[in-house]
Short mmCIF file of C-alpha atoms in Angstrom, two decimals:
data_model
loop_
_atom_site.label_atom_id
_atom_site.label_comp_id
_atom_site.label_asym_id
_atom_site.label_seq_id
_atom_site.Cartn_x
_atom_site.Cartn_y
_atom_site.Cartn_z
CA MET A 1 56.48 -21.55 -10.14
CA ILE A 2 53.60 -19.67 -8.16
CA ASP A 3 51.30 -21.56 -10.17
CA LYS A 4 53.01 -24.61 -9.33
CA LEU A 5 53.01 -23.83 -5.69
CA ALA A 6 49.75 -22.77 -5.72
CA PHE A 7 48.37 -26.32 -7.10
CA LEU A 8 50.12 -28.39 -4.60
CA PHE A 9 48.94 -26.06 -1.57
CA VAL A 10 45.44 -26.72 -2.57
CA GLU A 11 46.29 -30.32 -3.20
CA GLY A 12 47.65 -30.35 0.25
CA ILE A 13 44.45 -28.36 1.85
CA LYS A 14 42.04 -30.96 -0.45
CA ASN A 15 44.00 -33.96 0.82
CA PHE A 16 43.24 -32.72 4.67
CA THR A 17 39.47 -32.29 3.66
CA ARG A 18 39.26 -35.49 1.58
CA ASN A 19 41.03 -37.93 4.25
CA LYS A 20 39.11 -36.93 7.75
CA LEU A 21 39.12 -39.75 9.70
CA THR A 22 42.68 -40.37 9.16
CA ASN A 23 43.49 -36.29 9.64
CA PHE A 24 41.55 -36.40 12.77
CA LEU A 25 43.47 -39.25 14.26
CA CYS A 26 46.70 -37.56 13.70
CA ILE A 27 45.30 -34.60 15.35
CA VAL A 28 44.47 -36.50 18.05
CA THR A 29 47.35 -38.34 18.40
CA ILE A 30 49.26 -34.35 18.10
CA PHE A 31 47.04 -33.32 20.59
CA ILE A 32 47.22 -36.08 23.58
CA ASN A 33 51.31 -36.12 23.37
CA PHE A 34 51.44 -32.36 23.15
CA THR A 35 49.11 -31.97 26.22
CA ILE A 36 51.25 -34.13 27.88
CA LEU A 37 54.46 -32.55 26.51
CA GLY A 38 53.27 -29.00 27.23
CA THR A 39 52.31 -29.77 30.82
CA PHE A 40 55.78 -31.35 31.72
CA PHE A 41 56.95 -28.51 29.92
CA VAL A 42 55.25 -25.76 32.60
CA LEU A 43 55.93 -28.08 35.26
CA GLY A 44 59.90 -28.10 34.30
CA TYR A 45 59.68 -24.76 33.74
CA ASN A 46 58.22 -24.39 37.44
CA THR A 47 60.59 -26.56 39.11
CA ASP A 48 63.58 -24.62 38.03
CA ASN A 49 61.26 -21.77 40.19
CA VAL A 50 60.91 -23.79 43.19
CA VAL A 51 64.57 -24.59 42.69
CA ASN A 52 65.57 -21.14 42.88
CA PHE A 53 63.22 -20.16 45.39
CA LEU A 54 64.77 -22.64 48.21
CA ARG A 55 68.11 -20.97 46.96
CA SER A 56 67.25 -17.91 48.19
CA LYS A 57 66.27 -19.22 51.59
CA TYR A 58 69.32 -20.01 52.40
CA THR A 59 69.42 -19.43 56.18
CA PHE A 60 69.58 -20.48 59.39
CA GLU A 61 67.94 -19.28 62.55
CA ILE A 62 69.68 -19.33 65.89
CA PHE A 63 67.53 -19.19 69.08
CA LEU A 64 69.17 -17.71 71.82
CA ASN A 65 68.86 -18.82 75.42
CA SER A 66 67.16 -16.78 77.89
CA GLU A 67 69.85 -15.65 79.97
CA THR A 68 71.70 -14.30 77.36
CA SER A 69 72.20 -10.58 77.40
CA LEU A 70 72.09 -8.38 74.76
CA ASP A 71 75.99 -7.55 75.19
CA GLN A 72 76.73 -11.06 74.12
CA ALA A 73 74.07 -11.33 71.61
CA VAL A 74 75.47 -8.43 69.85
CA ASN A 75 79.08 -9.76 69.88
CA LEU A 76 77.54 -13.01 68.42
CA LYS A 77 76.08 -11.40 65.43
CA ASN A 78 79.16 -9.71 65.03
CA GLU A 79 81.19 -13.01 64.86
CA LEU A 80 79.26 -14.48 62.65
CA SER A 81 78.88 -11.62 60.24
CA ASN A 82 82.71 -12.03 59.69
CA ASN A 83 82.45 -15.51 58.92
CA SER A 84 82.73 -15.83 55.12
CA LEU A 85 80.41 -18.15 54.39
CA VAL A 86 77.33 -15.78 55.72
CA THR A 87 76.10 -12.44 54.30
CA SER A 88 74.51 -10.88 56.81
CA VAL A 89 72.77 -11.25 59.97
CA ASP A 90 69.47 -10.19 61.14
CA PHE A 91 68.66 -9.69 64.83
CA ILE A 92 65.50 -10.42 66.04
CA GLY A 93 64.97 -9.23 69.78
CA LYS A 94 61.90 -10.54 71.76
CA GLU A 95 59.40 -8.11 71.23
CA GLU A 96 60.07 -8.19 67.43
CA SER A 97 59.59 -12.17 68.05
CA ALA A 98 56.39 -11.47 69.75
CA LYS A 99 55.31 -8.87 66.91
CA ILE A 100 55.99 -11.94 64.17
CA PHE A 101 54.21 -14.14 66.44
CA TYR A 102 50.77 -11.76 66.19
CA ASP A 103 51.23 -11.52 62.44
CA GLU A 104 51.14 -15.29 62.23
CA PHE A 105 48.48 -16.18 64.47
CA GLY A 106 46.89 -13.66 65.53
CA GLU A 107 47.63 -13.75 69.01
CA ASP A 108 49.14 -11.60 71.70
CA ILE A 109 51.30 -14.00 73.53
CA VAL A 110 52.55 -11.74 76.05
CA GLU A 111 48.58 -10.82 76.87
CA VAL A 112 48.35 -14.29 76.79
CA LEU A 113 50.85 -15.61 78.95
CA GLY A 114 51.69 -12.27 80.97
CA TYR A 115 55.04 -12.63 79.83
CA ASN A 116 57.18 -13.03 76.44
CA PRO A 117 58.37 -16.41 76.39
CA LEU A 118 59.82 -15.99 72.90
CA PRO A 119 63.84 -16.34 72.64
CA THR A 120 65.82 -13.75 71.03
CA SER A 121 67.25 -14.79 67.55
CA LEU A 122 69.75 -14.52 65.01
CA LYS A 123 68.58 -15.02 61.38
CA VAL A 124 71.90 -15.80 59.50
CA ASN A 125 71.96 -15.28 55.48
CA LEU A 126 74.19 -17.55 53.94
CA GLU A 127 76.49 -17.00 50.83
CA GLU A 128 74.41 -18.56 47.75
CA ASN A 129 77.87 -18.49 45.46
CA GLY A 130 79.76 -21.31 46.14
CA PHE A 131 77.46 -22.76 48.79
CA ASP A 132 79.18 -25.90 50.29
CA ALA A 133 76.69 -27.76 52.45
CA ASN A 134 79.60 -29.37 54.43
CA GLN A 135 80.79 -26.24 55.52
CA VAL A 136 77.67 -24.66 56.67
CA ASN A 137 77.04 -27.74 58.57
CA THR A 138 80.19 -27.64 60.15
CA LEU A 139 79.78 -24.22 61.09
CA ILE A 140 76.43 -24.80 62.51
CA GLU A 141 77.69 -27.81 64.66
CA GLU A 142 80.20 -25.66 66.28
CA TYR A 143 77.85 -23.28 67.17
CA LYS A 144 75.38 -25.80 68.69
CA LEU A 145 78.06 -26.02 71.51
CA ASN A 146 78.01 -22.72 71.99
CA ALA A 147 76.42 -22.27 75.49
CA LEU A 148 74.63 -19.22 74.83
CA ILE A 149 72.49 -20.81 71.91
CA ASP A 150 69.42 -22.98 72.75
CA GLU A 151 68.58 -24.39 69.04
CA ILE A 152 69.58 -23.83 65.60
CA SER A 153 67.14 -24.29 63.18
CA TYR A 154 68.12 -25.31 59.83
CA GLN A 155 66.84 -26.44 56.68
CA GLY A 156 69.50 -26.95 54.51
CA ASN A 157 69.97 -30.31 54.28
CA TYR A 158 66.64 -30.82 52.92
CA ILE A 159 67.52 -28.05 49.95
CA ASP A 160 70.01 -31.06 48.82
CA ASP A 161 67.32 -33.59 49.24
CA ILE A 162 64.51 -31.61 47.27
CA GLU A 163 67.30 -30.94 44.52
CA SER A 164 67.96 -34.10 44.15
CA ARG A 165 64.68 -35.29 43.50
CA ILE A 166 64.03 -32.44 41.36
CA ASN A 167 66.93 -33.51 39.11
CA LEU A 168 65.48 -37.04 39.18
CA PHE A 169 62.05 -35.06 38.24
CA ILE A 170 63.54 -33.54 35.53
CA PHE A 171 65.35 -36.66 34.39
CA ALA A 172 62.32 -38.30 34.16
CA PHE A 173 60.61 -35.44 32.13
CA LEU A 174 62.81 -36.14 29.59
CA VAL A 175 63.06 -40.01 29.25
CA LEU A 176 59.14 -38.94 29.02
CA VAL A 177 59.64 -36.24 26.17
CA LEU A 178 61.44 -38.78 24.52
CA LEU A 179 59.11 -41.15 24.99
CA VAL A 180 56.55 -39.37 23.77
CA ILE A 181 58.61 -37.75 20.46
CA PHE A 182 59.27 -41.91 19.78
CA ILE A 183 55.15 -42.79 19.80
CA SER A 184 54.39 -39.71 17.69
CA ILE A 185 56.80 -40.30 15.41
CA GLN A 186 55.36 -44.23 15.18
CA ILE A 187 51.65 -43.07 15.34
CA ILE A 188 52.24 -40.36 12.49
CA GLY A 189 54.47 -42.45 10.62
CA ASN A 190 51.83 -45.30 10.39
CA THR A 191 49.18 -42.77 9.19
CA THR A 192 51.25 -41.40 6.82
CA ASN A 193 51.71 -45.01 5.88
CA LEU A 194 47.74 -45.30 5.97
CA SER A 195 47.13 -42.61 3.77
CA LEU A 196 49.68 -43.01 1.62
CA SER A 197 48.46 -46.32 0.57
CA ASN A 198 45.32 -44.59 0.14
CA ARG A 199 46.56 -43.12 -2.33
CA LYS A 200 48.80 -45.65 -4.11
CA ASP A 201 47.04 -45.21 -7.41
CA PHE A 202 46.84 -41.32 -7.02
CA ILE A 203 50.86 -41.09 -6.85
CA GLU A 204 51.29 -44.24 -9.49
CA ILE A 205 49.49 -41.33 -11.79
CA LEU A 206 51.35 -38.47 -10.91
CA ARG A 207 54.24 -40.93 -11.32
CA TYR A 208 53.25 -41.92 -14.76
CA ASN A 209 53.05 -38.24 -15.68
CA GLY A 210 56.41 -37.00 -14.50
CA ALA A 211 55.48 -35.83 -11.22
CA SER A 212 59.11 -35.66 -9.24
CA ASN A 213 58.99 -37.14 -6.06
CA LEU A 214 59.15 -33.71 -3.72
CA PHE A 215 55.94 -32.91 -6.51
CA ILE A 216 54.58 -35.75 -5.17
CA LYS A 217 55.91 -35.19 -1.76
CA THR A 218 54.59 -31.74 -0.63
CA PRO A 219 50.75 -32.15 -0.40
CA PHE A 220 51.66 -34.75 1.91
CA PHE A 221 53.68 -32.57 3.87
CA ILE A 222 51.09 -29.28 3.65
CA GLU A 223 48.77 -31.92 5.13
CA THR A 224 51.04 -32.84 7.76
CA PHE A 225 51.65 -29.31 8.05
CA LEU A 226 47.74 -28.80 9.09
CA GLN A 227 47.86 -31.62 11.44
CA SER A 228 50.72 -30.53 13.53
CA LEU A 229 49.72 -26.50 13.48
CA ILE A 230 46.11 -28.01 14.52
CA GLY A 231 46.93 -30.87 16.93
CA SER A 232 50.05 -28.42 18.95
CA LEU A 233 47.68 -25.55 18.79
CA LEU A 234 44.89 -27.57 20.22
CA ALA A 235 47.65 -28.53 23.00
CA PHE A 236 48.69 -25.61 23.87
CA PHE A 237 45.40 -23.86 24.47
CA LEU A 238 44.52 -26.94 27.03
CA VAL A 239 47.80 -26.36 29.08
CA LYS A 240 47.97 -22.55 28.94
CA TYR A 241 44.24 -22.28 29.90
CA GLY A 242 44.13 -25.42 32.42
CA PHE A 243 47.00 -23.92 34.30
CA VAL A 244 44.91 -20.62 34.70
CA VAL A 245 41.96 -22.58 35.54
CA ILE A 246 44.65 -24.11 38.14
CA ASN A 247 46.13 -21.47 39.35
CA SER A 248 42.99 -19.58 40.23
CA TYR A 249 41.70 -22.48 41.80
CA LEU A 250 44.05 -23.68 43.60
CA GLY A 251 45.72 -19.98 44.16
CA VAL A 252 48.87 -20.84 43.37
CA ASN A 253 51.02 -19.36 40.77
CA ILE A 254 52.72 -21.98 38.15
CA GLU A 255 53.67 -19.73 35.38
CA ILE A 256 53.62 -20.59 32.03
CA ASP A 257 56.74 -19.93 29.45
CA TYR A 258 55.87 -17.00 26.93
CA TYR A 259 57.12 -19.20 24.14
CA LEU A 260 55.35 -21.98 25.21
CA TRP A 261 52.76 -21.62 21.76
CA ALA A 262 56.01 -21.39 19.78
CA TRP A 263 57.94 -24.32 20.92
CA MET A 264 55.35 -26.58 20.53
CA ILE A 265 54.19 -25.64 17.47
CA VAL A 266 58.32 -25.74 15.97
CA LEU A 267 58.67 -29.05 17.52
CA SER A 268 55.40 -30.96 16.33
CA LEU A 269 55.90 -29.43 12.80
CA ILE A 270 59.75 -31.00 13.47
CA ILE A 271 58.44 -34.41 14.42
CA SER A 272 55.53 -34.46 12.15
CA ILE A 273 57.48 -33.68 9.34
CA TYR A 274 60.03 -35.87 10.17
CA ALA A 275 57.77 -39.04 10.71
CA SER A 276 56.05 -38.73 7.34
CA GLY A 277 58.92 -37.79 5.41
CA ARG A 278 60.79 -41.09 7.11
CA SER A 279 57.66 -43.01 5.47
CA MET A 280 57.37 -41.60 2.39
CA LYS A 281 60.98 -42.17 1.74
CA ARG A 282 60.26 -45.74 2.15
CA ILE A 283 57.02 -45.53 -0.12
CA LEU A 284 58.67 -43.18 -2.90
CA VAL A 285 61.99 -44.37 -3.59
CA MET B 1 64.57 -41.45 -30.89
CA ILE B 2 64.22 -44.83 -29.10
CA ASP B 3 66.89 -47.38 -29.42
CA PHE B 4 66.15 -50.77 -28.13
CA GLU B 5 70.01 -52.51 -28.27
CA ASN B 6 69.66 -56.38 -27.87
CA ILE B 7 67.19 -56.14 -24.59
CA THR B 8 65.91 -58.72 -22.52
CA TYR B 9 63.73 -58.66 -19.88
CA ASN B 10 62.69 -61.93 -17.43
CA TYR B 11 59.61 -61.80 -15.30
CA SER B 12 60.14 -64.61 -12.25
CA HIS B 13 56.24 -65.83 -13.29
CA GLN B 14 55.60 -65.25 -16.61
CA SER B 15 57.31 -64.42 -20.09
CA GLY B 16 59.36 -61.46 -20.83
CA VAL B 17 60.91 -60.14 -23.94
CA TYR B 18 64.19 -61.80 -25.17
CA ASP B 19 67.00 -60.03 -27.52
CA ILE B 20 64.64 -57.04 -28.77
CA ASP B 21 66.98 -55.10 -31.34
CA LEU B 22 64.70 -51.91 -32.65
CA GLU B 23 64.61 -48.74 -33.22
CA ILE B 24 61.80 -45.98 -34.23
CA GLN B 25 62.62 -42.61 -35.83
CA ASP B 26 61.35 -39.33 -34.58
CA ASN B 27 57.38 -38.44 -35.96
CA GLU B 28 57.01 -41.83 -36.73
CA PHE B 29 53.90 -44.29 -36.02
CA CYS B 30 53.91 -47.73 -35.17
CA PHE B 31 51.79 -50.20 -34.29
CA LEU B 32 53.33 -53.61 -31.56
CA VAL B 33 50.96 -56.48 -32.19
CA GLY B 34 51.03 -59.91 -30.74
CA PRO B 35 48.74 -61.97 -28.68
CA THR B 36 48.57 -61.21 -24.98
CA GLY B 37 51.54 -62.17 -23.43
CA SER B 38 53.96 -61.70 -26.11
CA GLY B 39 55.37 -58.49 -24.59
CA LYS B 40 54.26 -55.35 -26.02
CA THR B 41 53.44 -53.79 -22.33
CA THR B 42 57.00 -54.91 -21.15
CA LEU B 43 58.38 -52.68 -23.94
CA LEU B 44 55.87 -50.31 -23.61
CA LYS B 45 56.89 -50.24 -19.46
CA LEU B 46 61.14 -50.08 -20.59
CA LEU B 47 60.63 -47.28 -22.68
CA TYR B 48 58.85 -45.06 -19.85
CA PHE B 49 61.21 -46.75 -17.36
CA ASP B 50 58.63 -48.54 -15.29
CA LEU B 51 60.89 -51.67 -16.16
CA PHE B 52 64.93 -51.96 -16.76
CA PRO B 53 66.06 -54.32 -18.77
CA HIS B 54 68.24 -57.02 -17.39
CA LYS B 55 70.46 -57.10 -20.54
CA GLY B 56 70.73 -54.59 -23.36
CA LYS B 57 69.88 -51.13 -22.73
CA VAL B 58 67.16 -48.81 -24.36
CA ASN B 59 68.33 -45.44 -25.50
CA ILE B 60 65.13 -42.42 -25.09
CA LEU B 61 65.39 -39.59 -25.91
CA ASN B 62 68.75 -38.49 -25.68
CA TYR B 63 68.26 -41.13 -21.62
CA SER B 64 70.10 -44.64 -21.34
CA SER B 65 68.67 -47.08 -19.25
CA LYS B 66 71.93 -48.00 -18.42
CA ASN B 67 73.01 -45.03 -16.68
CA VAL B 68 69.84 -42.83 -15.93
CA LYS B 69 69.04 -41.63 -12.28
CA LYS B 70 65.90 -42.49 -10.60
CA SER B 71 66.14 -38.98 -9.54
CA SER B 72 65.67 -38.05 -13.41
CA ILE B 73 63.37 -40.81 -14.79
CA HIS B 74 60.27 -37.80 -13.77
CA LYS B 75 61.71 -35.56 -16.62
CA ILE B 76 61.55 -38.27 -19.17
CA ARG B 77 58.46 -38.82 -18.27
CA LYS B 78 57.39 -35.48 -18.88
CA LYS B 79 58.10 -35.91 -22.70
CA ILE B 80 56.14 -39.20 -23.02
CA GLY B 81 52.85 -39.40 -22.79
CA VAL B 82 51.01 -42.67 -21.78
CA VAL B 83 48.07 -44.29 -22.88
CA PHE B 84 46.80 -46.85 -20.59
CA GLN B 85 44.45 -49.77 -21.76
CA ASP B 86 43.01 -49.32 -17.95
CA TYR B 87 42.93 -45.05 -17.87
CA LYS B 88 44.38 -44.64 -14.58
CA LEU B 89 42.33 -41.66 -14.33
CA LEU B 90 41.99 -39.88 -11.29
CA LYS B 91 38.05 -41.07 -9.80
CA GLN B 92 37.95 -38.28 -7.76
CA ARG B 93 38.71 -35.45 -10.04
CA THR B 94 36.70 -33.94 -13.06
CA VAL B 95 37.67 -34.75 -16.46
CA TYR B 96 38.94 -31.37 -16.87
CA GLU B 97 41.24 -31.85 -13.94
CA ASN B 98 42.52 -34.97 -15.03
CA ILE B 99 43.93 -33.37 -18.39
CA ALA B 100 45.43 -30.76 -16.30
CA LEU B 101 47.31 -32.99 -14.85
CA PRO B 102 50.46 -33.37 -16.32
CA LEU B 103 50.13 -29.29 -16.93
CA HIS B 104 50.49 -28.35 -13.11
CA ILE B 105 53.18 -30.81 -12.54
CA ASN B 106 55.12 -29.54 -15.36
CA GLY B 107 54.76 -26.20 -14.09
CA VAL B 108 52.57 -24.54 -16.76
CA GLY B 109 50.30 -21.37 -15.48
CA ARG B 110 46.68 -21.52 -15.14
CA LYS B 111 46.13 -19.27 -18.31
CA LYS B 112 47.69 -21.37 -19.96
CA ILE B 113 46.33 -24.64 -18.41
CA LYS B 114 43.00 -23.34 -19.36
CA GLN B 115 44.10 -22.74 -23.14
CA LEU B 116 45.83 -26.10 -23.31
CA VAL B 117 42.79 -28.15 -22.00
CA ARG B 118 40.51 -26.38 -24.08
CA GLU B 119 42.63 -27.54 -26.98
CA ALA B 120 42.74 -31.29 -25.77
CA LEU B 121 39.65 -30.98 -25.13
CA ASP B 122 38.50 -30.15 -27.95
CA LEU B 123 40.65 -32.53 -30.55
CA THR B 124 39.31 -35.82 -28.44
CA GLU B 125 35.78 -34.05 -28.70
CA LEU B 126 35.06 -34.08 -24.76
CA SER B 127 34.47 -30.39 -24.73
CA HIS B 128 30.98 -31.05 -23.06
CA TYR B 129 32.36 -33.42 -21.00
CA SER B 130 35.20 -31.00 -18.78
CA LYS B 131 33.05 -31.33 -15.28
CA LYS B 132 32.06 -34.66 -15.90
CA PHE B 133 33.65 -37.46 -12.88
CA PRO B 134 35.61 -40.35 -14.87
CA ASP B 135 32.89 -42.92 -13.70
CA GLU B 136 30.00 -41.05 -15.12
CA LEU B 137 31.72 -41.37 -18.52
CA SER B 138 31.14 -44.59 -20.90
CA GLY B 139 34.61 -46.68 -21.78
CA GLY B 140 35.04 -44.98 -24.55
CA GLU B 141 34.99 -41.76 -23.37
CA GLN B 142 37.36 -42.28 -20.42
CA GLN B 143 40.21 -43.71 -22.91
CA ARG B 144 39.14 -40.31 -24.84
CA VAL B 145 39.93 -38.58 -22.02
CA CYS B 146 43.26 -40.38 -21.23
CA ILE B 147 44.29 -39.50 -24.61
CA ALA B 148 43.98 -35.68 -24.10
CA ARG B 149 45.90 -36.09 -20.90
CA ALA B 150 48.57 -37.40 -22.44
CA ILE B 151 49.12 -35.51 -25.50
CA VAL B 152 48.05 -32.13 -23.43
CA LYS B 153 51.69 -31.58 -22.50
CA ASN B 154 52.75 -31.84 -25.80
CA PRO B 155 55.28 -34.62 -25.66
CA ASP B 156 57.71 -35.68 -28.46
CA ILE B 157 56.26 -39.42 -27.73
CA ILE B 158 53.11 -41.00 -27.30
CA LEU B 159 53.05 -44.55 -25.89
CA ALA B 160 49.64 -46.18 -26.00
CA ASP B 161 49.52 -49.65 -24.45
CA GLU B 162 45.95 -51.45 -26.04
CA PRO B 163 43.76 -48.07 -25.67
CA THR B 164 41.51 -50.01 -27.65
CA GLY B 165 41.01 -52.80 -26.03
CA ASN B 166 37.85 -52.58 -23.99
CA LEU B 167 36.12 -50.60 -27.05
CA ASP B 168 33.71 -51.23 -29.46
CA PRO B 169 35.18 -50.69 -33.32
CA THR B 170 33.61 -47.40 -34.04
CA THR B 171 35.49 -46.57 -31.25
CA GLY B 172 38.60 -48.02 -31.67
CA HIS B 173 38.15 -46.07 -35.07
CA LYS B 174 37.39 -42.46 -33.55
CA ILE B 175 40.80 -42.73 -31.30
CA LEU B 176 42.83 -44.16 -34.10
CA LYS B 177 42.04 -40.97 -36.07
CA ILE B 178 42.92 -39.16 -32.73
CA PHE B 179 46.49 -40.89 -32.73
CA GLU B 180 47.02 -40.28 -36.06
CA GLN B 181 46.13 -36.49 -35.90
CA ILE B 182 48.51 -36.26 -33.14
CA ASN B 183 51.22 -37.99 -35.19
CA LYS B 184 50.69 -36.11 -37.90
CA GLU B 185 51.27 -32.93 -35.62
CA GLY B 186 55.24 -34.25 -35.17
CA THR B 187 54.18 -36.54 -32.38
CA CYS B 188 55.75 -40.18 -32.58
CA VAL B 189 53.04 -42.62 -31.80
CA VAL B 190 54.11 -45.93 -30.36
CA MET B 191 50.85 -48.10 -30.19
CA ALA B 192 50.23 -51.56 -28.87
CA THR B 193 47.45 -53.75 -29.92
CA HIS B 194 45.97 -56.62 -30.67
CA ASN B 195 43.38 -55.97 -32.49
CA TYR B 196 44.78 -56.64 -36.46
CA LYS B 197 41.57 -55.83 -38.14
CA LEU B 198 41.62 -52.52 -36.62
CA ILE B 199 44.98 -51.28 -38.26
CA SER B 200 44.82 -53.89 -41.17
CA ASP B 201 43.78 -51.03 -43.54
CA LYS B 202 47.11 -48.35 -42.13
CA THR B 203 49.72 -48.26 -44.04
CA TYR B 204 52.04 -47.99 -40.43
CA ARG B 205 54.90 -49.92 -39.38
CA VAL B 206 53.83 -52.92 -37.51
CA ILE B 207 56.27 -54.33 -35.16
CA GLU B 208 54.96 -58.04 -34.67
CA LEU B 209 55.94 -59.67 -31.02
CA ASN B 210 55.74 -63.67 -30.30
CA GLU B 211 56.16 -65.25 -27.06
CA GLY B 212 58.67 -62.05 -25.88
CA ARG B 213 60.69 -61.76 -29.68
CA ILE B 214 59.81 -59.95 -32.62
CA VAL B 215 59.01 -61.81 -35.73
CA SER B 216 58.40 -58.97 -38.15
CA GLY B 217 58.72 -55.43 -38.41
#
């Protein structure tokens, strides 16, 4: 049995080295398709991070008018803190605003203007669990009527919009994955067909000598396995190091899933073995 | 061992075989003779289940064409050695590799393969050609490689389809001698030929076909 397996393995390797052109085409197909898939997978993986980031930013800021006293501001802060939609409220005084301004723009606004024009503000952190945009909007609309408040800055409305666009992106990604898988199956299947018809005589001779279908198929599967392994590994390295270069060049932090290599190899194997198995089934009845 | 029960096989564009009733015993050596197109190859193909009869049934080595599963055909072929007129050798493989092929299929160990291939090479007088490729050999030598490949697995039956068809008389006699030797060792040999001269001095059973029907034997 071991000798038989060894023979089949060697046959698979021999086939692989003999049919250079068809194998090259197959590897290139897998490489291109999996580079596209891998890239979108990484982007999809990071989209999740973007959503999580946005969700962590569930806040709005209240800018109080210049006549608001400290007591009034503290009362407002306490009132907001007791609201069930709110987890906490940060008080940002005029001095702290000037400090934030300095940190962000490098200018001391008090020194430039001779007075501090920045308002006292309240940063309201919203409850993420069971977040309801409508309730938050109602709350904001209510407070906009408050005479102590000059302006309320809230970007939450964009979150829904961004999330819906992200969902569209994820949907497009899934469609693309299916499309790439379908194209891969067709191309790998056709390459296998070509390979099988090139070796029609070989298969016929094997059959006349008592080879079972499994015996005939095994070297083809080994060949397909090698094509998938090489194609998907090359794609993985391109995706991985491509994003490393992009990260350092653009100064962004696109994360790459640690198991990216594993799923790329496994998926390519499944696709290749399915595609070649389907082709063989048609020919090796 | 071999039993044709009222077999008919029709081709769409040529004549086939009709109403064949025939029994061939274990260890028998017999010739299938007849002109080209008389149905010799069709009968052999029916024996190794390359074709299935449209009427009647073929029984061979406890398998019947009536109920054999496609997935079981390889098991029957493991017990049958087929010698083809066009040799059907793998051109990219050496003589040794061609002969060893059925043994790999049967799952024989590497050491045993070496020994059995050596014996087959000796019997067919091909020992010096083991590393050559089929295209480097003459027709007679290629036919002997084909015979070596058929006998190396020690089959129960050898089916030879015009094995001397493309060969000169001397080589043809050599090949016939090899078959006789194999038969002496207990293997049933069925050899199709239209070379009456080659078999004229032989005492084996001769089954004569004409236009797809048995006319004698």
